Amino acid sequence: MKVVMLIDSLRDGGKERRATELLQGLSRYSDVDCKVILLKDNIHYKEVLDLNFEVIVFKRVYKRDISVFKKIYDVIKNYQPDIIHSWGSMPSIFCLPAVLLQKKTFINAMISNSVCPVMSKNWIRSKITFPFSDVILANSNIGIKSYHVPQSKAMVIRNGFCMSRVENLPDRDSVIDEFDWHDRKDHFFIGMVASIDYRKDFPLFIEAANQFLGSNSNVTFLVIGDGPDKNAVETMVAPGSKENILFLGKRRGVERLVNMLDIGVLCTHGEGTSNAIMEYMACKKPVVATNVPGNAELLKDGELGVLVERGSRMELIDAWQKMKDNQSFAQELGQKAYNYITEHMDNKVVVQQYVDLYHQLTQ
């Protein structure tokens, strides 16, 4: 079985990690061959280059470089794949000529978020590509709903998690030594891993942290990530909280930091399937997250973590305090979340779901 995958790039991002881990999983199947087409020469996940799959970069010379349509069309014509699998709205647009003229089976996996405003770029591209897609794939039910996907074409395959990422992680003391945090050895660590931009509610996180520190001095808050709103968010830290709210920037190997947390947090205005929450779950950390549909799906409506209403600083503070005061409750939540992710979201399970879909479409 031959598969062409199209994706904008393999930069450091959630969608790109998912595609990379799928390709790694597919490489273990002797009956699957892939060609990977990138639209940008940006490869963070270089492990893809070690697989026995050809990686082709068709970098656009300028934004509206229509020559890319023909280049992709020619690759597909020569390779004759059984399936075209696109990741992202522009890759879905670029493969349309081959889908239509060569009559190829098309998996359109452009949905990885939870909102699709009318007349936005994604809304327009979905209207163009959905009619010609055999399967429209999302990683959450809220994504399917937001894009108004026809039920006859809709399918959800959730993000997989490669459990090897959390094997042999350094212990808490090693991370404390790495950052020279020896005066924080008895601290309770609360962290949020996310891009610092309009999609995440870092203002709520900081406001709640400022207030929480008023009655809990032995707590350190970690902001792990970077983004355009970082400077604005930093200015929200109260003068008396600056020593206890640390901005660590974007980090490779973020799992070692997640592993030292006592609570993993995600304050957000909307979400599909959160990679950060999955990292918390895989490290057995109790999760406190905003009650938006994607988070509620992942945390089973509060069964696997605590959900707080959007914008509710007091609910967030109460959840942190409960976990700090009752650490057996927090550990029980973390263990339940870990059990769920290993049983249902291990990358091997998810890769098999893709392979089953490929076989179903080619029979």
Coordinates of C-alpha atoms in Angstrom, one line a residue:
M1 CA 0.0 0.0 0.0
K2 CA 1.4 3.4 -1.0
V3 CA 0.6 6.6 0.8
V4 CA 1.5 10.2 0.0
M5 CA 1.5 12.5 3.0
L6 CA 1.5 16.3 2.5
I7 CA 2.2 18.7 5.3
D8 CA 3.4 22.3 5.4
S9 CA 6.6 21.5 7.3
L10 CA 8.0 19.4 10.2
R11 CA 8.6 22.4 12.4
D12 CA 8.4 22.0 16.2
G13 CA 4.6 21.8 16.7
G14 CA 1.8 19.5 17.8
K15 CA 0.5 18.6 14.3
E16 CA 4.0 18.0 13.0
R17 CA 4.8 15.8 16.0
R18 CA 1.7 13.7 15.3
A19 CA 2.7 13.3 11.6
T20 CA 6.2 12.3 12.6
E21 CA 5.1 9.7 15.1
L22 CA 2.7 8.3 12.6
L23 CA 5.4 8.0 10.0
Q24 CA 7.7 6.3 12.6
G25 CA 4.9 3.9 13.4
L26 CA 4.1 3.2 9.7
S27 CA 7.8 2.4 9.1
R28 CA 7.3 -0.8 11.1
Y29 CA 4.6 -2.1 8.6
S30 CA 6.3 -4.0 5.8
D31 CA 3.2 -3.5 3.5
V32 CA 3.1 0.3 3.8
D33 CA 5.3 2.7 1.8
C34 CA 5.2 6.5 2.0
K35 CA 6.4 9.6 0.2
V36 CA 6.4 12.7 2.4
I37 CA 5.9 16.1 0.6
L38 CA 6.8 19.3 2.6
L39 CA 5.9 22.8 1.5
K40 CA 8.6 24.4 3.6
D41 CA 12.2 23.4 4.2
N42 CA 11.7 23.4 8.0
I43 CA 12.5 20.1 9.6
H44 CA 12.6 20.0 13.3
Y45 CA 11.7 16.4 13.6
K46 CA 14.8 15.1 11.8
E47 CA 14.1 11.5 12.8
V48 CA 11.8 11.4 9.8
L49 CA 15.0 11.6 7.6
D50 CA 16.2 8.3 9.1
L51 CA 13.1 6.4 8.0
N52 CA 13.0 4.4 4.8
F53 CA 10.5 7.0 3.3
E54 CA 11.4 9.6 0.7
V55 CA 11.0 13.2 1.9
I56 CA 10.5 15.8 -0.8
V57 CA 10.5 19.6 -0.3
F58 CA 8.6 21.8 -2.7
K59 CA 9.4 25.2 -1.2
R60 CA 7.3 27.9 -2.6
V61 CA 9.4 30.6 -4.2
Y62 CA 6.7 33.2 -3.4
K63 CA 3.4 33.0 -1.6
R64 CA 1.2 32.3 -4.6
D65 CA 3.7 30.0 -6.4
I66 CA 1.3 27.9 -8.5
S67 CA 4.1 25.7 -9.8
V68 CA 3.8 23.7 -6.6
F69 CA 0.5 22.3 -7.9
K70 CA 2.2 20.7 -10.9
K71 CA 5.1 19.5 -8.9
I72 CA 2.8 17.7 -6.5
Y73 CA 0.7 16.4 -9.3
D74 CA 3.7 14.9 -11.1
V75 CA 5.0 13.2 -8.0
I76 CA 1.6 11.6 -7.4
K77 CA 1.3 10.6 -11.1
N78 CA 4.7 8.9 -11.1
Y79 CA 4.3 7.3 -7.7
Q80 CA 0.7 6.2 -8.1
P81 CA -0.3 6.1 -4.4
D82 CA -3.3 4.3 -3.1
I83 CA -4.1 7.2 -0.7
I84 CA -3.3 10.9 -0.4
H85 CA -3.2 12.0 3.2
S86 CA -3.0 15.8 3.8
W87 CA -2.2 17.5 7.0
G88 CA -3.4 21.2 7.0
S89 CA -5.6 23.4 4.9
M90 CA -3.0 24.5 2.3
P91 CA -1.7 20.9 1.7
S92 CA -5.3 19.9 1.1
I93 CA -5.7 22.6 -1.5
F94 CA -2.4 21.7 -3.2
C95 CA -3.3 18.1 -3.7
L96 CA -6.7 18.7 -5.2
P97 CA -5.7 18.6 -8.9
A98 CA -4.2 15.1 -8.4
V99 CA -7.3 14.0 -6.3
L100 CA -9.7 15.1 -9.0
L101 CA -7.8 14.3 -12.2
Q102 CA -6.1 11.1 -11.1
K103 CA -9.1 9.9 -9.0
K104 CA -7.2 9.3 -5.8
T105 CA -8.6 8.4 -2.4
F106 CA -8.2 11.5 -0.3
I107 CA -7.9 11.7 3.5
N108 CA -8.3 15.4 4.5
A109 CA -6.8 15.8 8.0
M110 CA -6.8 19.6 8.1
I111 CA -8.8 19.8 11.3
S112 CA -6.7 20.1 14.5
N113 CA -8.3 23.0 16.2
S114 CA -11.7 23.7 17.8
V115 CA -13.0 26.8 16.0
C116 CA -13.6 27.7 12.4
P117 CA -14.9 31.2 12.0
V118 CA -17.0 31.9 8.9
M119 CA -14.9 33.4 6.1
S120 CA -11.6 32.5 7.8
K121 CA -8.9 30.9 5.6
N122 CA -9.7 27.5 7.1
W123 CA -13.4 27.9 6.5
I124 CA -12.9 28.8 2.8
R125 CA -10.4 26.0 2.3
S126 CA -12.7 23.5 4.0
K127 CA -15.6 24.5 1.6
I128 CA -13.3 24.0 -1.3
T129 CA -11.8 20.6 -0.3
F130 CA -14.5 18.8 1.8
P131 CA -16.7 17.9 -1.2
F132 CA -13.8 16.0 -2.8
S133 CA -12.5 14.3 0.4
D134 CA -13.3 10.6 1.1
V135 CA -12.6 11.0 4.8
I136 CA -12.4 14.2 6.8
L137 CA -10.2 13.5 9.8
A138 CA -10.0 15.4 13.1
N139 CA -8.4 14.7 16.4
S140 CA -11.5 15.8 18.4
N141 CA -15.3 15.7 18.2
I142 CA -15.4 19.5 18.7
G143 CA -13.3 19.9 15.6
I144 CA -15.8 17.9 13.5
K145 CA -18.6 19.9 14.9
S146 CA -17.0 23.3 14.4
Y147 CA -16.2 22.6 10.8
H148 CA -19.7 21.2 10.1
V149 CA -18.2 18.0 8.6
P150 CA -20.8 15.8 6.9
Q151 CA -21.3 12.7 9.2
S152 CA -20.8 10.4 6.2
K153 CA -17.2 11.6 5.9
A154 CA -16.3 12.4 9.5
M155 CA -13.8 10.5 11.5
V156 CA -11.9 11.2 14.7
I157 CA -8.5 9.7 15.5
R158 CA -7.1 11.2 18.6
N159 CA -3.5 12.2 19.1
G160 CA -1.2 9.3 19.9
F161 CA 1.4 9.6 22.6
C162 CA 4.8 7.8 22.2
M163 CA 5.3 6.5 25.8
S164 CA 9.1 6.2 25.2
R165 CA 9.2 10.0 25.6
V166 CA 8.6 9.6 29.3
E167 CA 10.9 6.7 29.9
N168 CA 14.1 7.3 32.0
L169 CA 13.3 10.9 32.8
P170 CA 15.5 12.7 35.3
D171 CA 14.1 12.9 38.8
R172 CA 13.0 16.0 40.6
D173 CA 16.3 16.6 42.4
S174 CA 18.2 16.4 39.1
V175 CA 16.1 19.1 37.5
I176 CA 16.4 21.2 40.6
D177 CA 20.2 20.8 40.3
E178 CA 20.1 21.7 36.6
F179 CA 18.3 25.0 37.3
D180 CA 20.1 25.7 40.6
W181 CA 16.8 25.7 42.5
H182 CA 18.2 24.4 45.7
D183 CA 16.2 26.9 47.8
R184 CA 13.0 25.4 46.2
K185 CA 13.5 21.7 47.2
D186 CA 10.4 21.8 49.4
H187 CA 8.3 23.8 46.9
F188 CA 5.1 22.7 45.3
F189 CA 5.4 23.1 41.5
I190 CA 2.5 24.2 39.3
G191 CA 3.2 24.5 35.6
M192 CA 1.6 25.4 32.3
V193 CA 3.1 24.3 29.0
A194 CA 1.7 26.3 26.0
S195 CA 2.4 28.9 23.4
I196 CA 2.0 32.3 24.9
D197 CA -0.6 33.8 22.5
Y198 CA -4.2 34.7 22.2
R199 CA -5.4 31.1 22.2
K200 CA -4.3 30.4 25.7
D201 CA -5.5 32.2 28.8
F202 CA -2.2 33.0 30.5
P203 CA -3.7 36.2 32.0
L204 CA -6.0 34.0 34.0
F205 CA -3.1 31.7 35.0
I206 CA -1.0 34.6 36.2
E207 CA -3.8 36.4 38.0
A208 CA -4.7 33.2 39.9
A209 CA -1.0 32.5 40.6
N210 CA -0.6 36.0 42.1
Q211 CA -3.5 35.4 44.4
F212 CA -2.6 31.9 45.3
L213 CA 0.9 33.0 46.4
G214 CA -0.7 35.3 48.9
S215 CA -1.5 32.4 51.1
N216 CA 1.0 29.8 49.8
S217 CA 4.6 31.0 49.9
N218 CA 6.3 27.7 49.2
V219 CA 4.9 27.3 45.7
T220 CA 6.7 27.9 42.3
F221 CA 4.8 28.5 39.1
L222 CA 6.5 27.6 35.9
V223 CA 5.5 29.1 32.5
I224 CA 7.0 26.8 29.9
G225 CA 6.7 28.2 26.4
D226 CA 7.1 31.3 24.3
G227 CA 5.1 33.5 22.0
P228 CA 4.1 37.0 20.9
D229 CA 2.2 37.8 24.2
K230 CA 5.1 36.8 26.5
N231 CA 6.1 40.4 27.4
A232 CA 2.5 41.5 28.1
V233 CA 1.9 38.4 30.3
E234 CA 5.2 39.0 32.2
T235 CA 4.0 42.5 33.2
M236 CA 1.0 40.9 34.9
V237 CA 3.2 39.3 37.5
A238 CA 2.8 41.1 40.9
P239 CA 6.0 42.6 42.3
G240 CA 5.8 40.2 45.3
S241 CA 5.4 37.2 43.0
K242 CA 8.3 37.6 40.7
E243 CA 10.5 35.1 42.6
N244 CA 7.8 32.5 42.4
I245 CA 6.5 32.8 38.9
L246 CA 9.3 31.7 36.5
F247 CA 9.2 32.1 32.7
L248 CA 11.4 29.3 31.2
G249 CA 10.8 29.9 27.5
K250 CA 10.4 27.2 24.9
R251 CA 12.3 24.0 25.9
R252 CA 13.3 20.9 24.1
G253 CA 12.7 17.7 26.1
V254 CA 9.9 19.4 28.0
E255 CA 8.9 16.1 29.5
R256 CA 11.7 16.4 32.2
L257 CA 10.1 19.6 33.4
V258 CA 6.6 18.2 33.3
N259 CA 7.8 15.2 35.3
M260 CA 8.8 17.4 38.3
L261 CA 5.5 19.2 38.5
D262 CA 2.9 18.6 41.2
I263 CA 0.1 20.0 39.0
G264 CA -0.1 20.4 35.2
V265 CA -2.4 23.3 34.1
L266 CA -4.0 24.4 30.8
C267 CA -6.0 27.6 30.8
T268 CA -7.4 28.1 27.3
H269 CA -10.2 29.8 25.4
G270 CA -10.6 26.7 23.2
E271 CA -8.9 23.5 22.4
G272 CA -8.9 20.4 20.2
T273 CA -6.8 17.6 21.7
S274 CA -4.1 19.2 23.8
N275 CA -0.6 17.8 23.6
A276 CA 0.3 19.5 26.9
I277 CA -2.5 17.7 28.7
M278 CA -1.3 14.4 27.2
E279 CA 2.2 15.1 28.5
Y280 CA 0.8 15.7 32.0
M281 CA -1.2 12.5 31.8
A282 CA 1.7 10.4 30.6
C283 CA 3.8 11.7 33.5
K284 CA 1.1 10.8 36.0
K285 CA 0.5 14.5 36.9
P286 CA -3.0 15.6 38.0
V287 CA -4.5 18.0 35.5
V288 CA -6.4 21.2 36.0
A289 CA -7.8 22.6 32.7
T290 CA -10.4 25.0 31.4
N291 CA -13.7 23.3 30.7
V292 CA -13.8 23.7 26.9
P293 CA -15.1 20.8 24.7
G294 CA -11.7 19.5 23.6
N295 CA -10.3 19.4 27.2
A296 CA -13.6 17.8 28.5
E297 CA -13.3 15.1 25.8
L298 CA -9.7 14.3 26.7
L299 CA -10.3 14.4 30.5
K300 CA -13.6 12.4 30.2
D301 CA -15.8 15.3 31.6
G302 CA -13.7 15.6 34.8
E303 CA -13.1 11.9 35.5
L304 CA -9.4 12.1 34.6
G305 CA -8.7 15.7 35.8
V306 CA -10.3 18.8 37.2
L307 CA -12.2 21.1 34.9
V308 CA -12.8 24.7 35.8
E309 CA -15.0 27.2 34.0
R310 CA -13.5 29.6 31.6
G311 CA -12.3 32.8 33.3
S312 CA -13.0 31.5 36.8
R313 CA -10.0 32.5 38.9
M314 CA -11.5 31.2 42.1
E315 CA -12.3 27.8 40.6
L316 CA -8.7 27.5 39.4
I317 CA -7.3 28.6 42.8
D318 CA -9.7 26.2 44.7
A319 CA -8.6 23.3 42.5
W320 CA -4.9 24.0 43.1
Q321 CA -5.5 24.3 46.9
K322 CA -7.4 21.1 47.0
M323 CA -4.6 19.2 45.3
K324 CA -1.9 20.8 47.4
D325 CA -3.8 20.0 50.6
N326 CA -4.8 16.5 49.5
Q327 CA -1.9 15.0 47.6
S328 CA -3.3 11.5 47.7
F329 CA -6.3 12.8 45.7
A330 CA -4.0 14.5 43.3
Q331 CA -1.9 11.3 42.9
E332 CA -5.0 9.2 42.3
L333 CA -6.1 11.5 39.5
G334 CA -2.7 11.4 37.9
Q335 CA -2.6 7.6 38.0
K336 CA -6.1 7.3 36.5
A337 CA -5.1 9.7 33.7
Y338 CA -1.9 7.7 33.1
N339 CA -3.8 4.4 33.0
Y340 CA -6.2 5.9 30.4
I341 CA -3.5 7.3 28.1
T342 CA -1.5 4.0 28.1
E343 CA -4.5 1.9 27.3
H344 CA -6.3 4.2 24.7
M345 CA -3.8 6.7 23.4
D346 CA -0.5 5.0 23.2
N347 CA 1.0 5.8 19.8
K348 CA 1.0 2.1 18.8
V349 CA -2.8 2.0 19.2
V350 CA -3.3 5.2 17.2
V351 CA -1.0 4.1 14.4
Q352 CA -3.0 0.9 14.1
Q353 CA -6.2 3.0 13.7
Y354 CA -4.6 4.8 10.8
V355 CA -3.5 1.5 9.2
D356 CA -7.0 0.1 9.6
L357 CA -8.4 3.2 7.9
Y358 CA -6.0 2.9 5.0
H359 CA -6.9 -0.8 4.5
Q360 CA -10.6 0.0 4.8
L361 CA -10.3 2.7 2.0
T362 CA -8.3 0.5 -0.3
Q363 CA -10.4 -2.7 -0.1

